[in-house]
Short mmCIF file of N, CA and C in Angstrom, two decimals:
data_model
loop_
_atom_site.label_atom_id
_atom_site.label_comp_id
_atom_site.label_asym_id
_atom_site.label_seq_id
_atom_site.Cartn_x
_atom_site.Cartn_y
_atom_site.Cartn_z
N HIS A 1 0.28 -13.26 -13.77
CA HIS A 1 1.29 -12.84 -12.79
C HIS A 1 2.64 -12.52 -13.46
N GLY A 2 2.64 -12.31 -14.73
CA GLY A 2 3.89 -12.25 -15.50
C GLY A 2 4.83 -11.14 -15.06
N THR A 3 5.97 -11.13 -15.67
CA THR A 3 6.99 -10.13 -15.36
C THR A 3 6.52 -8.73 -15.82
N GLU A 4 5.63 -8.66 -16.78
CA GLU A 4 5.13 -7.36 -17.29
C GLU A 4 4.36 -6.69 -16.09
N ARG A 5 3.50 -7.47 -15.43
CA ARG A 5 2.70 -6.93 -14.28
C ARG A 5 3.62 -6.51 -13.19
N THR A 6 4.61 -7.38 -12.85
CA THR A 6 5.54 -7.05 -11.76
C THR A 6 6.32 -5.76 -12.09
N GLY A 7 6.73 -5.60 -13.38
CA GLY A 7 7.47 -4.41 -13.79
C GLY A 7 6.65 -3.17 -13.67
N LEU A 8 5.39 -3.28 -14.03
CA LEU A 8 4.46 -2.13 -13.93
C LEU A 8 4.26 -1.75 -12.46
N LEU A 9 4.10 -2.73 -11.56
CA LEU A 9 3.89 -2.44 -10.16
C LEU A 9 5.18 -1.85 -9.54
N GLN A 10 6.35 -2.34 -10.02
CA GLN A 10 7.62 -1.82 -9.46
C GLN A 10 7.79 -0.36 -9.96
N LEU A 11 7.44 -0.09 -11.14
CA LEU A 11 7.53 1.29 -11.68
C LEU A 11 6.62 2.22 -10.85
N ALA A 12 5.41 1.79 -10.56
CA ALA A 12 4.52 2.59 -9.75
C ALA A 12 5.10 2.83 -8.35
N ALA A 13 5.63 1.81 -7.73
CA ALA A 13 6.23 1.93 -6.40
C ALA A 13 7.39 2.95 -6.45
N ASP A 14 8.26 2.76 -7.40
CA ASP A 14 9.43 3.67 -7.52
C ASP A 14 9.00 5.13 -7.79
N GLN A 15 7.99 5.33 -8.64
CA GLN A 15 7.55 6.68 -9.00
C GLN A 15 6.92 7.39 -7.79
N ILE A 16 6.10 6.66 -7.06
CA ILE A 16 5.46 7.25 -5.90
C ILE A 16 6.50 7.64 -4.86
N ARG A 17 7.44 6.74 -4.60
CA ARG A 17 8.48 7.00 -3.61
C ARG A 17 9.39 8.16 -4.05
N ALA A 18 9.61 8.27 -5.35
CA ALA A 18 10.44 9.34 -5.90
C ALA A 18 9.92 10.70 -5.60
N ALA A 19 8.61 10.81 -5.31
CA ALA A 19 8.02 12.12 -4.95
C ALA A 19 8.61 12.63 -3.65
N GLY A 20 9.27 11.78 -2.90
CA GLY A 20 9.92 12.23 -1.66
C GLY A 20 8.94 12.17 -0.46
N GLU A 21 9.24 12.98 0.55
CA GLU A 21 8.38 13.00 1.72
C GLU A 21 6.92 13.31 1.36
N PRO A 22 5.96 12.70 1.97
CA PRO A 22 6.08 11.76 3.10
C PRO A 22 6.18 10.30 2.72
N TYR A 23 6.53 10.00 1.48
CA TYR A 23 6.52 8.61 1.04
C TYR A 23 7.79 7.86 1.35
N SER A 24 7.91 7.38 2.59
CA SER A 24 9.10 6.66 3.04
C SER A 24 9.31 5.35 2.39
N SER A 25 8.24 4.56 2.32
CA SER A 25 8.26 3.24 1.71
C SER A 25 6.91 2.99 1.02
N VAL A 26 6.98 2.30 -0.09
CA VAL A 26 5.74 2.01 -0.91
C VAL A 26 5.74 0.50 -1.20
N TYR A 27 4.60 -0.13 -0.87
CA TYR A 27 4.43 -1.58 -1.09
C TYR A 27 3.18 -1.81 -1.97
N LEU A 28 3.35 -2.67 -2.99
CA LEU A 28 2.17 -3.01 -3.78
C LEU A 28 1.83 -4.48 -3.57
N TYR A 29 0.68 -4.69 -3.00
CA TYR A 29 0.19 -6.00 -2.71
C TYR A 29 -0.94 -6.33 -3.71
N MET A 30 -0.96 -7.55 -4.21
CA MET A 30 -2.04 -8.02 -5.04
C MET A 30 -2.83 -9.08 -4.34
N LEU A 31 -4.17 -9.03 -4.51
CA LEU A 31 -5.04 -9.95 -3.78
C LEU A 31 -4.97 -11.33 -4.48
N ASP A 32 -4.74 -12.36 -3.73
CA ASP A 32 -4.71 -13.74 -4.22
C ASP A 32 -5.55 -14.55 -3.23
N GLY A 33 -6.80 -14.76 -3.62
CA GLY A 33 -7.72 -15.49 -2.74
C GLY A 33 -8.04 -14.63 -1.48
N ASP A 34 -7.67 -15.15 -0.29
CA ASP A 34 -7.88 -14.43 0.92
C ASP A 34 -6.60 -13.88 1.50
N GLU A 35 -5.58 -13.67 0.64
CA GLU A 35 -4.30 -13.13 1.08
C GLU A 35 -3.84 -11.99 0.12
N LEU A 36 -3.18 -11.02 0.74
CA LEU A 36 -2.48 -10.03 -0.05
C LEU A 36 -1.06 -10.45 -0.19
N VAL A 37 -0.50 -10.42 -1.45
CA VAL A 37 0.80 -10.89 -1.68
C VAL A 37 1.67 -9.73 -2.22
N LEU A 38 2.78 -9.48 -1.55
CA LEU A 38 3.69 -8.39 -1.94
C LEU A 38 4.30 -8.70 -3.30
N GLU A 39 4.07 -7.83 -4.27
CA GLU A 39 4.65 -8.06 -5.62
C GLU A 39 5.72 -7.03 -5.94
N ALA A 40 5.70 -5.86 -5.32
CA ALA A 40 6.73 -4.84 -5.60
C ALA A 40 6.81 -3.91 -4.42
N HIS A 41 7.99 -3.35 -4.23
CA HIS A 41 8.12 -2.31 -3.19
C HIS A 41 9.33 -1.39 -3.53
N SER A 42 9.28 -0.23 -2.90
CA SER A 42 10.35 0.74 -3.00
C SER A 42 10.55 1.29 -1.61
N GLY A 43 11.77 1.30 -1.14
CA GLY A 43 12.04 1.78 0.19
C GLY A 43 12.47 0.60 1.05
N ARG A 44 12.09 0.68 2.32
CA ARG A 44 12.54 -0.36 3.26
C ARG A 44 11.92 -1.70 2.97
N ASP A 45 12.70 -2.76 3.14
CA ASP A 45 12.19 -4.12 3.01
C ASP A 45 11.19 -4.41 4.09
N THR A 46 10.30 -5.39 3.85
CA THR A 46 9.38 -5.81 4.86
C THR A 46 9.33 -7.35 4.88
N GLU A 47 9.18 -7.90 6.07
CA GLU A 47 9.05 -9.36 6.20
C GLU A 47 7.61 -9.79 5.89
N HIS A 48 6.71 -8.80 5.73
CA HIS A 48 5.31 -9.12 5.51
C HIS A 48 5.03 -9.29 4.02
N ARG A 49 5.36 -10.48 3.56
CA ARG A 49 5.21 -10.81 2.10
C ARG A 49 3.74 -11.20 1.82
N ARG A 50 3.09 -11.75 2.86
CA ARG A 50 1.67 -12.17 2.72
C ARG A 50 0.90 -11.62 3.90
N ILE A 51 -0.27 -11.04 3.65
CA ILE A 51 -1.09 -10.55 4.73
C ILE A 51 -2.49 -11.07 4.52
N ALA A 52 -3.07 -11.72 5.52
CA ALA A 52 -4.37 -12.25 5.41
C ALA A 52 -5.40 -11.10 5.42
N VAL A 53 -6.45 -11.26 4.57
CA VAL A 53 -7.54 -10.30 4.55
C VAL A 53 -8.12 -10.20 5.98
N GLY A 54 -8.29 -8.95 6.40
CA GLY A 54 -8.82 -8.72 7.76
C GLY A 54 -7.75 -8.45 8.79
N HIS A 55 -6.48 -8.66 8.43
CA HIS A 55 -5.39 -8.46 9.38
C HIS A 55 -4.65 -7.19 9.05
N GLY A 56 -4.34 -6.42 10.08
CA GLY A 56 -3.59 -5.19 9.89
C GLY A 56 -4.36 -4.14 9.11
N VAL A 57 -3.71 -3.05 8.87
CA VAL A 57 -4.33 -1.93 8.10
C VAL A 57 -4.60 -2.39 6.65
N CYS A 58 -3.64 -3.12 6.08
CA CYS A 58 -3.79 -3.59 4.68
C CYS A 58 -4.92 -4.56 4.53
N GLY A 59 -5.00 -5.56 5.40
CA GLY A 59 -6.08 -6.53 5.35
C GLY A 59 -7.42 -5.93 5.64
N THR A 60 -7.46 -4.95 6.55
CA THR A 60 -8.72 -4.23 6.91
C THR A 60 -9.24 -3.49 5.68
N ALA A 61 -8.35 -2.90 4.94
CA ALA A 61 -8.78 -2.16 3.75
C ALA A 61 -9.57 -3.03 2.78
N VAL A 62 -9.06 -4.28 2.58
CA VAL A 62 -9.75 -5.22 1.72
C VAL A 62 -11.06 -5.68 2.34
N ALA A 63 -10.98 -6.05 3.61
CA ALA A 63 -12.18 -6.57 4.28
C ALA A 63 -13.32 -5.56 4.31
N ALA A 64 -12.94 -4.28 4.51
CA ALA A 64 -13.93 -3.17 4.54
C ALA A 64 -14.20 -2.60 3.17
N ALA A 65 -13.42 -2.99 2.20
CA ALA A 65 -13.54 -2.51 0.81
C ALA A 65 -13.41 -0.96 0.77
N GLN A 66 -12.54 -0.40 1.62
CA GLN A 66 -12.29 1.01 1.55
C GLN A 66 -10.87 1.37 1.93
N ASP A 67 -10.39 2.45 1.32
CA ASP A 67 -9.02 2.94 1.59
C ASP A 67 -8.90 3.21 3.07
N GLN A 68 -7.67 3.20 3.55
CA GLN A 68 -7.38 3.46 4.95
C GLN A 68 -6.35 4.53 5.02
N ASN A 69 -6.57 5.59 5.86
CA ASN A 69 -5.57 6.58 6.06
C ASN A 69 -5.41 6.71 7.60
N VAL A 70 -4.33 6.10 8.08
CA VAL A 70 -4.09 6.01 9.53
C VAL A 70 -3.05 7.07 9.89
N ALA A 71 -3.50 8.14 10.58
CA ALA A 71 -2.63 9.25 10.91
C ALA A 71 -1.53 8.86 11.91
N ASP A 72 -1.86 7.96 12.81
CA ASP A 72 -0.92 7.50 13.87
C ASP A 72 -1.04 6.02 14.08
N VAL A 73 -0.08 5.28 13.53
CA VAL A 73 -0.22 3.83 13.58
C VAL A 73 -0.17 3.27 15.00
N THR A 74 0.46 4.03 15.94
CA THR A 74 0.51 3.55 17.28
C THR A 74 -0.85 3.49 17.94
N ALA A 75 -1.82 4.23 17.38
CA ALA A 75 -3.20 4.23 17.87
C ALA A 75 -4.09 3.19 17.21
N ALA A 76 -3.59 2.54 16.24
CA ALA A 76 -4.39 1.53 15.47
C ALA A 76 -4.20 0.14 16.16
N GLU A 77 -5.28 -0.38 16.67
CA GLU A 77 -5.22 -1.69 17.36
C GLU A 77 -4.73 -2.82 16.48
N ASN A 78 -5.06 -2.77 15.18
CA ASN A 78 -4.78 -3.88 14.29
C ASN A 78 -3.50 -3.66 13.47
N TYR A 79 -2.63 -2.71 13.87
CA TYR A 79 -1.49 -2.38 13.07
C TYR A 79 -0.45 -3.47 13.13
N ILE A 80 0.09 -3.79 11.92
CA ILE A 80 1.18 -4.76 11.77
C ILE A 80 2.40 -3.94 11.32
N ALA A 81 3.42 -3.83 12.10
CA ALA A 81 4.60 -2.97 11.77
C ALA A 81 5.44 -3.55 10.73
N CYS A 82 5.66 -2.82 9.62
CA CYS A 82 6.65 -3.25 8.63
C CYS A 82 8.03 -2.93 9.12
N ASN A 83 8.16 -1.81 9.86
CA ASN A 83 9.44 -1.41 10.41
C ASN A 83 9.18 -0.50 11.58
N ALA A 84 10.24 -0.19 12.33
CA ALA A 84 10.14 0.59 13.56
C ALA A 84 9.97 2.05 13.29
N PHE A 85 10.19 2.49 12.06
CA PHE A 85 10.15 3.93 11.78
C PHE A 85 8.83 4.46 11.36
N THR A 86 7.92 3.58 10.92
CA THR A 86 6.62 4.02 10.40
C THR A 86 5.76 4.70 11.46
N ARG A 87 5.17 5.84 11.15
CA ARG A 87 4.30 6.59 12.03
C ARG A 87 2.91 6.76 11.49
N SER A 88 2.76 6.81 10.15
CA SER A 88 1.45 6.90 9.56
C SER A 88 1.43 6.03 8.27
N GLU A 89 0.24 5.63 7.85
CA GLU A 89 0.09 4.74 6.73
C GLU A 89 -1.13 5.04 5.92
N LEU A 90 -0.95 4.95 4.58
CA LEU A 90 -2.05 5.17 3.64
C LEU A 90 -2.17 3.91 2.78
N VAL A 91 -3.38 3.36 2.76
CA VAL A 91 -3.63 2.17 1.92
C VAL A 91 -4.72 2.55 0.92
N VAL A 92 -4.43 2.44 -0.34
CA VAL A 92 -5.37 2.79 -1.38
C VAL A 92 -5.61 1.53 -2.23
N LEU A 93 -6.84 1.12 -2.34
CA LEU A 93 -7.24 -0.07 -3.06
C LEU A 93 -7.15 0.14 -4.55
N ILE A 94 -6.77 -0.94 -5.26
CA ILE A 94 -6.80 -1.02 -6.71
C ILE A 94 -8.03 -1.88 -7.07
N HIS A 95 -9.00 -1.29 -7.66
CA HIS A 95 -10.18 -2.11 -8.05
C HIS A 95 -10.70 -1.79 -9.41
N ARG A 96 -11.29 -2.81 -9.98
CA ARG A 96 -11.86 -2.72 -11.36
C ARG A 96 -13.17 -3.47 -11.39
N ALA A 97 -14.20 -2.85 -11.89
CA ALA A 97 -15.55 -3.44 -12.00
C ALA A 97 -16.02 -4.08 -10.71
N GLY A 98 -15.78 -3.36 -9.62
CA GLY A 98 -16.24 -3.81 -8.33
C GLY A 98 -15.38 -4.83 -7.63
N ALA A 99 -14.35 -5.33 -8.32
CA ALA A 99 -13.47 -6.35 -7.75
C ALA A 99 -12.16 -5.67 -7.26
N ILE A 100 -11.72 -6.06 -6.07
CA ILE A 100 -10.44 -5.56 -5.54
C ILE A 100 -9.33 -6.43 -6.11
N LEU A 101 -8.40 -5.73 -6.81
CA LEU A 101 -7.26 -6.45 -7.37
C LEU A 101 -6.08 -6.46 -6.44
N GLY A 102 -5.91 -5.38 -5.67
CA GLY A 102 -4.77 -5.26 -4.81
C GLY A 102 -4.79 -3.90 -4.15
N GLN A 103 -3.64 -3.38 -3.78
CA GLN A 103 -3.55 -2.13 -3.05
C GLN A 103 -2.16 -1.53 -3.09
N ILE A 104 -2.11 -0.23 -2.90
CA ILE A 104 -0.88 0.53 -2.76
C ILE A 104 -0.83 0.88 -1.26
N ASP A 105 0.21 0.44 -0.60
CA ASP A 105 0.43 0.64 0.84
C ASP A 105 1.61 1.56 1.02
N ILE A 106 1.40 2.73 1.62
CA ILE A 106 2.47 3.70 1.77
C ILE A 106 2.69 4.01 3.24
N ASP A 107 3.97 3.91 3.67
CA ASP A 107 4.37 4.26 5.00
C ASP A 107 5.08 5.60 5.05
N SER A 108 4.91 6.34 6.14
CA SER A 108 5.60 7.58 6.36
C SER A 108 6.22 7.55 7.75
N ASP A 109 7.34 8.22 7.90
CA ASP A 109 8.01 8.25 9.18
C ASP A 109 7.45 9.41 10.08
N ARG A 110 6.46 10.13 9.58
CA ARG A 110 5.88 11.23 10.37
C ARG A 110 4.41 10.91 10.65
N VAL A 111 3.94 11.37 11.79
CA VAL A 111 2.53 11.23 12.12
C VAL A 111 1.71 12.17 11.29
N GLY A 112 0.51 11.73 10.86
CA GLY A 112 -0.38 12.57 10.13
C GLY A 112 0.11 13.07 8.80
N SER A 113 0.82 12.25 8.10
CA SER A 113 1.49 12.65 6.84
C SER A 113 0.57 12.78 5.64
N PHE A 114 -0.47 12.04 5.58
CA PHE A 114 -1.19 11.92 4.30
C PHE A 114 -2.46 12.79 4.27
N THR A 115 -2.37 13.83 3.45
CA THR A 115 -3.52 14.77 3.26
C THR A 115 -4.48 14.19 2.26
N GLU A 116 -5.64 14.83 2.17
CA GLU A 116 -6.65 14.46 1.16
C GLU A 116 -6.05 14.56 -0.26
N ALA A 117 -5.21 15.56 -0.48
CA ALA A 117 -4.62 15.73 -1.81
C ALA A 117 -3.69 14.60 -2.12
N GLU A 118 -2.90 14.13 -1.18
CA GLU A 118 -2.04 12.99 -1.37
C GLU A 118 -2.83 11.73 -1.61
N HIS A 119 -3.88 11.56 -0.80
CA HIS A 119 -4.76 10.41 -0.99
C HIS A 119 -5.36 10.40 -2.41
N ALA A 120 -5.80 11.56 -2.85
CA ALA A 120 -6.37 11.68 -4.21
C ALA A 120 -5.31 11.36 -5.28
N ALA A 121 -4.12 11.80 -5.08
CA ALA A 121 -3.03 11.54 -6.05
C ALA A 121 -2.73 10.06 -6.15
N VAL A 122 -2.65 9.38 -4.98
CA VAL A 122 -2.39 7.93 -4.99
C VAL A 122 -3.62 7.25 -5.57
N ARG A 123 -4.78 7.70 -5.31
CA ARG A 123 -6.05 7.11 -5.88
C ARG A 123 -5.95 7.13 -7.43
N ARG A 124 -5.42 8.25 -8.01
CA ARG A 124 -5.24 8.30 -9.49
C ARG A 124 -4.28 7.25 -9.95
N VAL A 125 -3.20 7.01 -9.24
CA VAL A 125 -2.25 5.96 -9.61
C VAL A 125 -2.94 4.62 -9.55
N ALA A 126 -3.67 4.39 -8.48
CA ALA A 126 -4.39 3.08 -8.28
C ALA A 126 -5.37 2.86 -9.40
N ASP A 127 -6.10 3.91 -9.79
CA ASP A 127 -7.11 3.79 -10.82
C ASP A 127 -6.43 3.50 -12.21
N GLY A 128 -5.26 4.15 -12.38
CA GLY A 128 -4.52 3.89 -13.63
C GLY A 128 -4.00 2.43 -13.68
N LEU A 129 -3.52 1.94 -12.54
CA LEU A 129 -3.05 0.56 -12.48
C LEU A 129 -4.19 -0.38 -12.76
N ALA A 130 -5.38 -0.07 -12.24
CA ALA A 130 -6.55 -0.96 -12.41
C ALA A 130 -6.86 -1.18 -13.87
N VAL A 131 -6.63 -0.17 -14.67
CA VAL A 131 -6.88 -0.26 -16.13
C VAL A 131 -5.82 -1.12 -16.80
N LEU A 132 -4.56 -1.01 -16.32
CA LEU A 132 -3.41 -1.69 -16.95
C LEU A 132 -3.22 -3.11 -16.53
N LEU A 133 -3.71 -3.49 -15.33
CA LEU A 133 -3.47 -4.82 -14.83
C LEU A 133 -4.43 -5.86 -15.34
#
């Protein structure tokens, strides 16, 4: 859990958000047992420092072992709001050798923000982090 890992995660969060719209806020959660723990973020603060597996879009991604692209968070029954401005959310898992290490959680202030191309770009970042973590 050293500062090197935290620095790497913070760099990833800052770089993704630096791409601009639709990346309003970026959160990197790492899996610790049955909880996701916030280790780095760029953008708006969140009170959700820990999220139980199976809860919200983030926890659902881990429980289902698949990325989540929610075009309209108001239509998601299990949505946990990080802030009042978020309208769509993309969660991309970081995994290595079949094990989920964590995830990149991105919020956008617009509905339907995340295209397949954006998902693929964030997937490349997640895959790169999986090698480095």
